[in-house]
Coordinates of N, CA and C in Angstrom, one line a residue:
M1 N 0.8 -1.2 0.0 CA 0.0 0.0 0.0 C 0.9 1.3 0.0
Q2 N 0.6 2.2 -0.9 CA 1.4 3.4 -1.0 C 1.1 4.3 0.1
A3 N 2.1 4.9 0.6 CA 2.0 5.9 1.7 C 1.3 7.2 1.1
P4 N 0.5 7.8 1.9 CA -0.2 9.0 1.4 C 0.8 10.2 1.3
A5 N 0.4 11.2 0.5 CA 1.3 12.3 0.3 C 1.3 13.1 1.7
V6 N 2.4 13.8 1.9 CA 2.5 14.7 3.1 C 2.4 16.1 2.7
I7 N 1.4 16.8 3.3 CA 1.2 18.2 3.0 C 1.9 19.0 4.1
I8 N 2.8 19.9 3.6 CA 3.6 20.7 4.5 C 3.0 22.1 4.5
T9 N 2.5 22.6 5.6 CA 1.7 23.9 5.7 C 2.6 25.1 6.0
R10 N 3.9 25.0 6.0 CA 4.8 26.1 6.2 C 5.0 26.9 4.9
P11 N 5.5 28.2 5.1 CA 5.9 28.9 3.9 C 6.9 28.2 3.1
P12 N 7.0 28.3 1.8 CA 7.9 27.6 1.0 C 9.4 27.6 1.4
H13 N 9.9 28.7 1.8 CA 11.3 28.8 2.2 C 11.6 28.1 3.5
Q14 N 10.6 27.8 4.3 CA 10.8 27.0 5.5 C 10.4 25.6 5.3
A15 N 9.9 25.2 4.2 CA 9.4 23.8 4.0 C 10.4 23.0 3.2
Q16 N 11.4 23.6 2.6 CA 12.3 22.9 1.6 C 13.1 21.7 2.3
N17 N 13.7 22.0 3.4 CA 14.5 20.9 4.1 C 13.6 19.7 4.4
L18 N 12.4 20.0 5.0 CA 11.6 18.9 5.3 C 11.1 18.1 4.1
A19 N 10.8 18.9 3.0 CA 10.4 18.2 1.8 C 11.5 17.4 1.2
Q20 N 12.7 17.8 1.3 CA 13.8 17.0 0.8 C 14.0 15.8 1.6
G21 N 13.9 15.9 2.9 CA 14.0 14.8 3.8 C 12.9 13.7 3.5
L22 N 11.7 14.2 3.2 CA 10.6 13.3 2.9 C 10.9 12.6 1.6
A23 N 11.4 13.3 0.6 CA 11.8 12.7 -0.7 C 12.8 11.6 -0.5
Q24 N 13.8 11.8 0.4 CA 14.7 10.7 0.7 C 14.1 9.5 1.3
L25 N 13.0 9.7 2.0 CA 12.3 8.6 2.6 C 11.3 7.9 1.6
G26 N 11.2 8.5 0.4 CA 10.3 7.9 -0.6 C 8.9 8.4 -0.4
R27 N 8.7 9.5 0.3 CA 7.4 10.1 0.6 C 7.2 11.3 -0.4
Q28 N 6.0 11.4 -0.9 CA 5.7 12.6 -1.7 C 5.3 13.7 -0.8
A29 N 6.0 14.9 -1.0 CA 5.8 16.0 -0.2 C 5.2 17.1 -1.0
I30 N 4.1 17.8 -0.5 CA 3.4 18.9 -1.2 C 3.5 20.1 -0.3
I31 N 4.0 21.2 -0.8 CA 4.0 22.4 0.0 C 2.7 23.2 -0.2
F32 N 2.0 23.4 0.8 CA 0.7 24.1 0.8 C 0.6 25.1 1.9
P33 N 1.2 26.3 1.7 CA 1.4 27.2 2.8 C 0.0 27.7 3.4
L34 N -0.1 27.7 4.7 CA -1.3 28.2 5.3 C -1.0 29.5 6.0
F35 N 0.3 29.9 6.0 CA 0.6 31.3 6.5 C 1.9 31.7 5.8
E36 N 2.1 33.0 5.7 CA 3.2 33.6 5.2 C 3.9 34.5 6.2
I37 N 5.2 34.7 6.1 CA 5.9 35.6 7.0 C 6.3 36.9 6.3
E38 N 6.0 38.0 7.0 CA 6.4 39.3 6.5 C 7.3 40.0 7.5
A39 N 8.5 40.3 7.1 CA 9.4 41.0 7.9 C 8.9 42.5 8.0
I40 N 9.2 43.1 9.2 CA 8.8 44.5 9.4 C 10.1 45.3 9.0
S41 N 10.1 45.9 7.8 CA 11.3 46.5 7.3 C 11.6 47.8 8.1
E42 N 10.6 48.6 8.4 CA 10.9 49.8 9.2 C 10.5 49.5 10.7
N43 N 11.6 49.2 11.4 CA 11.3 48.8 12.8 C 12.4 49.5 13.7
P44 N 12.2 50.7 14.0 CA 13.2 51.5 14.8 C 13.4 50.9 16.2
V45 N 12.3 50.4 16.8 CA 12.4 49.9 18.2 C 13.3 48.7 18.2
L46 N 13.1 47.8 17.2 CA 14.0 46.6 17.1 C 15.4 47.0 16.8
D47 N 15.6 48.0 16.0 CA 17.0 48.4 15.6 C 17.7 49.0 16.9
L48 N 16.9 49.7 17.7 CA 17.5 50.3 18.9 C 17.9 49.2 19.9
A49 N 17.0 48.2 20.0 CA 17.4 47.1 20.9 C 18.5 46.3 20.4
M50 N 18.6 46.1 19.1 CA 19.7 45.3 18.5 C 21.0 45.9 18.8
R51 N 21.1 47.2 18.8 CA 22.4 47.9 19.0 C 22.7 48.0 20.4
D52 N 21.8 47.6 21.3 CA 22.0 47.7 22.7 C 21.8 46.3 23.4
L53 N 22.2 45.3 22.7 CA 22.0 43.9 23.2 C 22.7 43.7 24.5
T54 N 23.8 44.2 24.8 CA 24.5 43.9 26.0 C 23.8 44.4 27.2
S55 N 22.8 45.2 27.1 CA 22.0 45.7 28.2 C 21.0 44.7 28.7
Y56 N 20.8 43.6 28.0 CA 19.9 42.6 28.3 C 20.6 41.4 28.9
A57 N 20.0 40.8 29.9 CA 20.5 39.6 30.5 C 20.1 38.4 29.7
L58 N 19.0 38.5 29.0 CA 18.5 37.4 28.2 C 17.7 37.9 27.0
V59 N 17.8 37.2 25.9 CA 17.0 37.5 24.7 C 16.2 36.2 24.4
I60 N 14.9 36.3 24.3 CA 14.1 35.1 24.0 C 13.5 35.3 22.6
F61 N 13.7 34.2 21.8 CA 13.1 34.2 20.5 C 11.9 33.2 20.5
V62 N 10.7 33.6 20.1 CA 9.6 32.7 20.2 C 9.5 31.7 19.1
S63 N 10.3 31.8 18.1 CA 10.2 30.9 16.9 C 11.5 31.1 16.0
P64 N 11.7 30.2 15.1 CA 12.8 30.4 14.1 C 12.6 31.7 13.3
N65 N 11.3 32.1 13.0 CA 11.1 33.4 12.3 C 11.6 34.6 13.1
A66 N 11.5 34.5 14.4 CA 12.0 35.6 15.3 C 13.5 35.6 15.2
V67 N 14.1 34.5 15.2 CA 15.6 34.4 15.1 C 16.0 35.1 13.8
D68 N 15.4 34.7 12.7 CA 15.7 35.2 11.4 C 15.5 36.7 11.3
A69 N 14.4 37.2 11.9 CA 14.1 38.6 11.9 C 15.2 39.5 12.5
L70 N 15.7 39.0 13.6 CA 16.8 39.8 14.3 C 18.2 39.6 13.6
F71 N 18.5 38.3 13.4 CA 19.9 38.1 12.9 C 20.1 38.5 11.5
Q72 N 19.1 38.6 10.7 CA 19.2 39.1 9.3 C 19.5 40.6 9.4
R73 N 18.9 41.3 10.3 CA 19.2 42.7 10.5 C 20.6 42.9 11.0
M74 N 21.0 42.0 11.9 CA 22.4 42.1 12.4 C 23.4 41.8 11.4
S75 N 23.2 40.8 10.6 CA 24.1 40.4 9.5 C 24.3 41.5 8.5
A76 N 23.2 42.3 8.2 CA 23.2 43.3 7.2 C 24.2 44.5 7.6
I77 N 24.4 44.6 8.9 CA 25.4 45.7 9.4 C 26.6 45.1 9.9
G78 N 26.8 43.8 9.8 CA 28.0 43.1 10.3 C 28.1 43.0 11.8
Q79 N 27.0 43.0 12.5 CA 27.0 42.9 13.9 C 27.1 41.4 14.4
Q80 N 27.8 41.1 15.4 CA 28.0 39.8 16.0 C 27.2 39.7 17.3
W81 N 26.8 38.5 17.6 CA 26.0 38.3 18.8 C 27.0 38.4 20.0
P82 N 26.7 39.2 21.0 CA 27.6 39.3 22.2 C 27.6 38.0 23.0
S83 N 28.7 37.4 23.3 CA 28.8 36.1 24.0 C 28.2 36.2 25.4
T84 N 28.2 37.4 26.0 CA 27.7 37.6 27.4 C 26.2 37.6 27.5
V85 N 25.5 37.6 26.4 CA 24.0 37.7 26.4 C 23.4 36.3 26.1
A86 N 22.7 35.8 27.1 CA 22.1 34.5 27.0 C 20.9 34.5 26.1
I87 N 20.5 33.4 25.6 CA 19.4 33.3 24.6 C 18.4 32.2 25.1
G88 N 17.2 32.5 24.9 CA 16.1 31.5 25.2 C 15.3 31.2 24.0
V89 N 15.1 29.9 23.7 CA 14.3 29.4 22.6 C 13.4 28.3 23.1
V90 N 12.3 28.1 22.3 CA 11.4 27.1 22.7 C 11.7 25.7 22.1
G91 N 12.1 25.6 20.9 CA 12.2 24.3 20.2 C 13.5 24.1 19.5
A92 N 13.7 22.9 18.9 CA 14.9 22.5 18.2 C 15.0 23.3 16.9
A93 N 13.9 23.7 16.3 CA 13.9 24.5 15.0 C 14.6 25.8 15.3
S94 N 14.3 26.4 16.4 CA 14.9 27.7 16.7 C 16.4 27.6 17.0
R95 N 16.8 26.5 17.6 CA 18.3 26.2 17.8 C 18.9 26.0 16.4
Q96 N 18.3 25.4 15.5 CA 18.8 25.2 14.2 C 18.9 26.5 13.5
A97 N 17.9 27.4 13.7 CA 18.0 28.7 13.1 C 19.2 29.5 13.6
L98 N 19.4 29.4 14.9 CA 20.6 30.1 15.5 C 21.9 29.6 14.9
A99 N 21.9 28.3 14.7 CA 23.2 27.7 14.2 C 23.5 28.2 12.8
K100 N 22.5 28.6 12.0 CA 22.7 29.1 10.7 C 23.6 30.4 10.8
Y101 N 23.5 31.1 11.9 CA 24.2 32.3 12.1 C 25.4 32.2 13.0
G102 N 25.8 30.9 13.1 CA 27.0 30.6 13.9 C 26.9 30.8 15.4
V103 N 25.7 30.7 15.9 CA 25.4 30.8 17.3 C 25.0 29.4 17.9
D104 N 25.7 28.9 18.8 CA 25.4 27.6 19.4 C 25.8 27.6 20.9
A105 N 25.6 26.5 21.5 CA 25.8 26.4 23.0 C 27.3 26.5 23.3
Q106 N 28.2 26.3 22.4 CA 29.6 26.4 22.6 C 30.0 27.9 22.8
H107 N 29.2 28.8 22.2 CA 29.6 30.2 22.2 C 28.7 31.1 23.1
V108 N 27.5 30.6 23.3 CA 26.5 31.4 24.0 C 25.7 30.5 24.9
R109 N 25.3 30.9 26.1 CA 24.4 30.1 26.9 C 23.0 30.1 26.3
I110 N 22.4 29.0 26.0 CA 21.1 28.9 25.4 C 20.2 28.1 26.3
F111 N 19.1 28.7 26.6 CA 18.1 28.0 27.5 C 17.0 27.5 26.5
S112 N 16.6 26.2 26.8 CA 15.5 25.6 26.0 C 14.8 24.5 26.8
P113 N 13.6 24.1 26.6 CA 13.0 23.1 27.4 C 13.8 21.8 27.4
A114 N 13.9 21.2 28.5 CA 14.6 19.9 28.6 C 13.8 18.8 28.1
N115 N 12.5 18.9 28.2 CA 11.6 17.9 27.7 C 11.2 18.1 26.3
T116 N 11.8 17.4 25.4 CA 11.6 17.6 23.9 C 10.2 17.2 23.5
E117 N 9.5 16.4 24.4 CA 8.1 16.0 24.0 C 7.1 17.1 24.3
R118 N 7.5 18.1 25.0 CA 6.6 19.2 25.3 C 7.4 20.5 25.3
T119 N 7.5 21.2 24.2 CA 8.3 22.4 24.1 C 7.3 23.6 23.9
D120 N 7.2 24.4 24.9 CA 6.3 25.6 24.9 C 6.8 26.6 25.9
S121 N 6.1 27.7 26.0 CA 6.5 28.8 26.9 C 6.6 28.3 28.3
E122 N 5.7 27.4 28.7 CA 5.7 27.0 30.1 C 6.9 26.2 30.4
T123 N 7.3 25.3 29.5 CA 8.5 24.4 29.8 C 9.8 25.2 29.6
L124 N 9.8 26.3 28.8 CA 11.0 27.2 28.8 C 11.1 27.9 30.1
L125 N 10.0 28.4 30.6 CA 10.0 29.2 31.9 C 10.7 28.4 33.0
V126 N 10.4 27.1 33.0 CA 11.0 26.2 34.1 C 12.5 26.2 34.0
E127 N 13.1 26.4 32.9 CA 14.5 26.3 32.7 C 15.2 27.6 33.1
L128 N 14.5 28.7 33.2 CA 15.1 30.0 33.6 C 15.2 30.2 35.0
D129 N 16.3 30.9 35.4 CA 16.6 31.2 36.8 C 15.9 32.6 37.1
L130 N 14.7 32.5 37.5 CA 13.9 33.8 37.6 C 14.5 34.7 38.7
K131 N 15.0 34.1 39.8 CA 15.6 34.9 40.9 C 16.8 35.7 40.4
A132 N 17.6 35.0 39.5 CA 18.8 35.7 39.0 C 18.4 36.8 38.0
L133 N 17.3 36.6 37.4 CA 16.8 37.6 36.4 C 16.0 38.8 37.0
K134 N 15.7 38.7 38.3 CA 14.9 39.7 38.9 C 15.5 41.1 38.8
H135 N 14.7 42.0 38.3 CA 15.1 43.4 38.1 C 16.1 43.5 36.9
Q136 N 16.4 42.4 36.2 CA 17.2 42.5 35.0 C 16.3 42.7 33.7
K137 N 16.9 43.1 32.6 CA 16.2 43.4 31.4 C 16.2 42.1 30.5
V138 N 15.0 41.7 30.0 CA 14.9 40.6 29.1 C 14.2 41.1 27.8
L139 N 14.7 40.7 26.7 CA 14.1 41.1 25.4 C 13.4 39.9 24.8
L140 N 12.2 40.1 24.4 CA 11.3 39.1 23.8 C 11.1 39.4 22.4
I141 N 11.5 38.6 21.4 CA 11.4 38.8 20.0 C 10.2 37.9 19.6
R142 N 9.2 38.5 19.0 CA 7.9 37.8 18.7 C 7.3 38.3 17.4
A143 N 6.1 37.6 17.1 CA 5.3 38.0 16.0 C 4.2 39.0 16.4
N144 N 3.4 39.4 15.5 CA 2.4 40.4 15.8 C 1.2 39.8 16.5
S145 N 1.2 38.5 16.6 CA 0.1 37.8 17.4 C 0.7 36.6 18.1
G146 N 0.0 36.1 19.1 CA 0.5 35.0 19.9 C 0.2 35.2 21.4
R147 N 0.6 34.2 22.2 CA 0.3 34.2 23.6 C 1.1 35.2 24.3
D148 N 0.6 35.7 25.4 CA 1.3 36.7 26.3 C 1.8 36.0 27.6
F149 N 1.7 34.7 27.6 CA 2.0 33.9 28.9 C 3.4 34.2 29.3
L150 N 4.4 34.1 28.5 CA 5.8 34.2 28.9 C 6.1 35.6 29.4
A151 N 5.7 36.6 28.6 CA 5.9 38.0 29.0 C 5.3 38.3 30.4
D152 N 4.1 37.9 30.5 CA 3.3 38.1 31.8 C 4.0 37.4 33.0
A153 N 4.5 36.2 32.8 CA 5.1 35.4 33.8 C 6.4 36.0 34.3
L154 N 7.2 36.5 33.3 CA 8.4 37.2 33.6 C 8.2 38.5 34.4
R155 N 7.2 39.2 34.0 CA 6.9 40.5 34.7 C 6.4 40.2 36.1
N156 N 5.7 39.2 36.2 CA 5.2 38.8 37.6 C 6.4 38.4 38.5
A157 N 7.5 38.0 37.9 CA 8.7 37.7 38.7 C 9.6 38.9 38.8
Q158 N 9.1 40.1 38.6 CA 9.8 41.4 38.7 C 11.0 41.5 37.8
I159 N 10.7 41.0 36.6 CA 11.8 41.1 35.5 C 11.3 42.1 34.5
Q160 N 12.2 43.0 34.1 CA 11.9 44.0 33.1 C 11.8 43.4 31.7
V161 N 10.6 43.3 31.1 CA 10.5 42.6 29.8 C 10.2 43.7 28.7
E162 N 10.9 43.6 27.7 CA 10.6 44.4 26.5 C 10.3 43.5 25.4
A163 N 9.0 43.5 25.0 CA 8.5 42.6 23.9 C 8.4 43.4 22.6
I164 N 9.1 42.9 21.6 CA 9.1 43.7 20.3 C 8.6 42.8 19.2
T165 N 7.7 43.3 18.4 CA 7.2 42.6 17.3 C 8.2 42.7 16.1
A166 N 8.7 41.6 15.6 CA 9.7 41.6 14.6 C 9.3 41.1 13.3
Y167 N 8.1 40.5 13.2 CA 7.6 40.0 12.0 C 6.1 39.8 12.1
R168 N 5.4 39.6 10.9 CA 4.0 39.4 10.9 C 3.7 38.0 10.3
R169 N 2.7 37.4 10.8 CA 2.1 36.2 10.2 C 0.9 36.6 9.4
V170 N 0.9 36.3 8.1 CA -0.2 36.7 7.2 C -0.8 35.5 6.6
T171 N -2.2 35.5 6.5 CA -2.9 34.4 5.9 C -3.0 34.6 4.4
P172 N -2.6 33.6 3.6 CA -2.7 33.8 2.1 C -4.1 34.0 1.7
V173 N -4.2 34.5 0.5 CA -5.6 34.6 -0.2 C -6.0 33.2 -0.6
F174 N -7.2 32.9 -0.3 CA -7.8 31.6 -0.6 C -8.4 31.6 -2.0
D175 N -7.6 31.6 -3.0 CA -8.1 31.7 -4.4 C -8.6 30.4 -4.9
D176 N -9.0 30.4 -6.2 CA -9.6 29.2 -6.8 C -8.6 28.1 -6.9
K177 N -7.3 28.4 -7.2 CA -6.3 27.3 -7.2 C -6.2 26.6 -5.9
K178 N -6.1 27.4 -4.8 CA -6.0 26.8 -3.5 C -7.2 26.0 -3.1
K179 N -8.4 26.5 -3.6 CA -9.6 25.7 -3.3 C -9.6 24.4 -4.0
Q180 N -9.2 24.3 -5.2 CA -9.1 23.1 -6.0 C -8.0 22.1 -5.3
D181 N -6.9 22.7 -5.0 CA -5.8 21.9 -4.3 C -6.3 21.3 -3.0
L182 N -6.9 22.1 -2.2 CA -7.4 21.7 -0.9 C -8.4 20.6 -1.0
Q183 N -9.3 20.7 -1.9 CA -10.3 19.7 -2.1 C -9.7 18.4 -2.6
A184 N -8.7 18.5 -3.4 CA -8.0 17.3 -3.9 C -7.3 16.6 -2.7
Y185 N -6.6 17.4 -1.9 CA -5.9 16.8 -0.8 C -6.8 16.1 0.2
L186 N -8.0 16.8 0.5 CA -8.9 16.2 1.4 C -9.4 14.8 0.9
N187 N -9.7 14.7 -0.3 CA -10.3 13.5 -0.9 C -9.2 12.4 -1.0
A188 N -7.9 12.8 -1.0 CA -6.8 11.8 -1.1 C -6.4 11.4 0.3
N189 N -7.0 11.9 1.4 CA -6.6 11.5 2.7 C -5.1 11.6 3.0
C190 N -4.6 12.8 2.9 CA -3.1 13.0 3.1 C -2.7 13.0 4.6
D191 N -1.4 13.0 4.8 CA -0.8 13.3 6.1 C -0.5 14.8 6.1
W192 N -0.7 15.5 7.2 CA -0.6 17.0 7.3 C 0.4 17.3 8.3
V193 N 1.5 18.1 8.0 CA 2.4 18.6 9.0 C 2.0 20.0 9.4
I194 N 1.6 20.1 10.7 CA 1.1 21.3 11.2 C 2.1 21.8 12.3
T195 N 2.8 23.0 12.0 CA 3.8 23.5 12.9 C 3.4 24.8 13.5
S196 N 2.1 25.1 13.4 CA 1.6 26.3 14.1 C 0.1 26.1 14.4
S197 N -0.3 26.3 15.6 CA -1.7 26.1 16.0 C -2.6 27.1 15.3
A198 N -2.1 28.2 15.0 CA -2.9 29.3 14.3 C -3.4 28.8 13.0
V199 N -2.7 27.9 12.3 CA -3.1 27.6 10.9 C -4.3 26.6 11.0
L200 N -4.5 26.0 12.1 CA -5.6 25.0 12.2 C -7.0 25.7 12.0
K201 N -7.2 26.8 12.5 CA -8.4 27.6 12.3 C -8.6 28.0 10.9
T202 N -7.4 28.4 10.3 CA -7.4 28.8 8.9 C -7.8 27.6 8.0
L203 N -7.3 26.5 8.3 CA -7.6 25.3 7.6 C -9.1 24.9 7.6
L204 N -9.6 25.0 8.8 CA -11.1 24.7 8.9 C -11.9 25.7 8.2
D205 N -11.5 27.0 8.3 CA -12.2 28.1 7.7 C -12.2 27.9 6.2
W206 N -11.1 27.5 5.6 CA -11.0 27.3 4.2 C -11.8 26.1 3.8
C207 N -11.8 25.1 4.6 CA -12.7 23.9 4.3 C -14.2 24.3 4.2
S208 N -14.6 25.2 5.1 CA -16.0 25.6 5.2 C -16.4 26.4 3.9
Q209 N -15.4 26.9 3.2 CA -15.7 27.6 2.0 C -15.7 26.8 0.7
L210 N -15.4 25.5 0.9 CA -15.4 24.6 -0.3 C -16.8 24.2 -0.7
D211 N -17.0 23.9 -1.9 CA -18.3 23.4 -2.4 C -18.4 21.9 -2.1
Q212 N -18.2 21.5 -0.9 CA -18.3 20.1 -0.5 C -18.8 20.1 1.0
P213 N -20.0 19.6 1.2 CA -20.7 19.7 2.5 C -19.9 19.1 3.6
D214 N -19.2 18.0 3.3 CA -18.5 17.3 4.4 C -17.0 17.7 4.5
A215 N -16.6 18.8 3.9 CA -15.2 19.2 3.9 C -14.6 19.3 5.3
V216 N -15.3 20.0 6.2 CA -14.8 20.2 7.5 C -14.7 18.9 8.3
A217 N -15.7 18.1 8.2 CA -15.7 16.8 8.9 C -14.6 15.9 8.3
K218 N -14.4 16.0 7.0 CA -13.3 15.2 6.4 C -11.9 15.7 6.8
M219 N -11.8 17.0 6.9 CA -10.5 17.5 7.4 C -10.2 17.1 8.8
Q220 N -11.2 17.0 9.6 CA -11.0 16.6 11.0 C -10.6 15.2 11.1
Q221 N -10.8 14.4 10.1 CA -10.4 13.0 10.1 C -9.0 12.8 9.5
Q222 N -8.4 13.8 8.9 CA -7.1 13.7 8.3 C -6.0 13.4 9.4
H223 N -4.9 12.8 9.0 CA -3.8 12.5 10.0 C -2.9 13.7 10.1
L224 N -2.9 14.3 11.3 CA -2.0 15.5 11.6 C -0.7 15.0 12.3
F225 N 0.4 15.6 11.9 CA 1.7 15.4 12.6 C 2.1 16.8 13.2
A226 N 2.1 16.9 14.5 CA 2.4 18.1 15.2 C 3.6 18.0 16.1
P227 N 4.6 18.9 15.9 CA 5.8 18.8 16.7 C 5.8 19.5 18.1
H228 N 4.6 20.0 18.5 CA 4.5 20.7 19.7 C 3.2 20.3 20.5
F229 N 3.3 20.1 21.7 CA 2.2 19.7 22.6 C 1.0 20.6 22.4
R230 N 1.2 21.9 22.4 CA 0.1 22.9 22.3 C -0.6 22.8 21.0
I231 N 0.1 22.5 19.9 CA -0.5 22.4 18.6 C -1.5 21.2 18.7
A232 N -1.0 20.1 19.2 CA -1.9 18.9 19.3 C -3.1 19.2 20.2
E233 N -2.9 19.9 21.3 CA -4.0 20.3 22.2 C -5.0 21.1 21.5
V234 N -4.6 22.1 20.7 CA -5.5 23.0 20.0 C -6.3 22.1 18.9
A235 N -5.6 21.2 18.3 CA -6.2 20.4 17.2 C -7.3 19.6 17.8
R236 N -7.1 19.0 19.0 CA -8.1 18.2 19.7 C -9.3 19.1 20.0
E237 N -9.1 20.3 20.5 CA -10.1 21.2 20.8 C -11.0 21.6 19.6
L238 N -10.4 21.6 18.4 CA -11.0 21.9 17.2 C -11.7 20.7 16.5
G239 N -11.6 19.6 17.1 CA -12.3 18.4 16.6 C -11.5 17.4 15.8
F240 N -10.2 17.6 15.7 CA -9.3 16.7 14.9 C -9.2 15.4 15.7
N241 N -9.2 14.3 15.1 CA -9.3 13.0 15.8 C -8.0 12.1 15.6
H242 N -7.2 12.5 14.6 CA -6.1 11.6 14.3 C -4.8 12.4 14.3
I243 N -4.2 12.5 15.5 CA -3.0 13.4 15.7 C -1.8 12.6 16.2
S244 N -0.7 12.8 15.6 CA 0.5 12.2 16.0 C 1.4 13.3 16.6
L245 N 1.7 13.3 17.9 CA 2.6 14.3 18.5 C 4.0 13.8 18.4
T246 N 4.9 14.6 17.8 CA 6.3 14.3 17.7 C 7.1 15.2 18.5
A247 N 8.3 14.9 18.7 CA 9.2 15.9 19.4 C 9.6 17.0 18.5
S248 N 10.1 18.1 19.0 CA 10.4 19.3 18.2 C 11.6 19.0 17.2
G249 N 11.4 19.6 16.0 CA 12.5 19.6 15.0 C 12.1 18.7 13.8
D250 N 12.7 19.0 12.7 CA 12.4 18.2 11.5 C 12.8 16.8 11.6
E251 N 13.9 16.5 12.2 CA 14.4 15.1 12.4 C 13.4 14.3 13.0
K252 N 12.7 14.8 14.1 CA 11.7 14.0 14.8 C 10.4 13.9 13.9
L253 N 10.1 14.9 13.1 CA 9.0 14.8 12.2 C 9.2 13.7 11.2
L254 N 10.4 13.7 10.6 CA 10.8 12.7 9.6 C 10.7 11.3 10.2
L255 N 11.2 11.2 11.4 CA 11.2 9.9 12.1 C 9.7 9.4 12.2
A256 N 8.8 10.3 12.6 CA 7.4 9.9 12.7 C 6.8 9.6 11.4
L257 N 7.2 10.3 10.4 CA 6.6 10.1 9.0 C 7.2 8.9 8.3
Q258 N 8.2 8.2 8.9 CA 8.8 7.0 8.2 C 7.8 5.9 8.2
S259 N 7.0 5.8 9.2 CA 6.0 4.7 9.4 C 4.6 5.2 9.5
P260 N 4.0 5.7 8.4 CA 2.7 6.3 8.5 C 1.6 5.3 8.4
L261 N 1.8 4.1 8.1 CA 0.7 3.1 7.8 C 0.3 2.4 9.1

């Protein structure tokens, strides 16, 4: 029995490595972006923070996109990451993003959840020394939308948090081509890689616009592969019934997708 196609819902530039890995496994990979990333080109607040990084005890990146947003600006002016400033990230993908810019645990202290089965703001918070950070400055690099849990928790611990929006998540236009593609994927019963809980609502909304009465119900029966506990949790709340929770990072996703049947 042939394995179903794997639908990758990331933007194309972030889906290529996973698609190549799937091809090596003999799996058909289809890139079907459910969100796009827009950098904020004019961002004086971020530029000011970037030039004053040494004033922060810790910089937290909420995602690989947050890493790219700051480091691309730094690279453009030839700025290097100061080794005295610690970094906090949630998952393996963000660590990989840091590595692209030559930043790893050998050069900078990096905090991340110890439990790779559940990587989120709560498990990152457990790894931080809140007492040592008390009254210190922490920079939080994030998108234009998302949870405020981490910023609120740090402020409650009397830590000075500066949260800066560095990029936007944008929902693509659901045009006729996307409608045709989505309907075909639904009827083929594909495997879906979901790396953001926000796209689940978009996916169901798009299904509700199809000329197929059972599209939403059929989508809820598709097999989802989620690398984060919270994504799986949101999927269950939205009525999805077939969810495989993997550890963070493309390697773990590929391991889970090796045996789909």
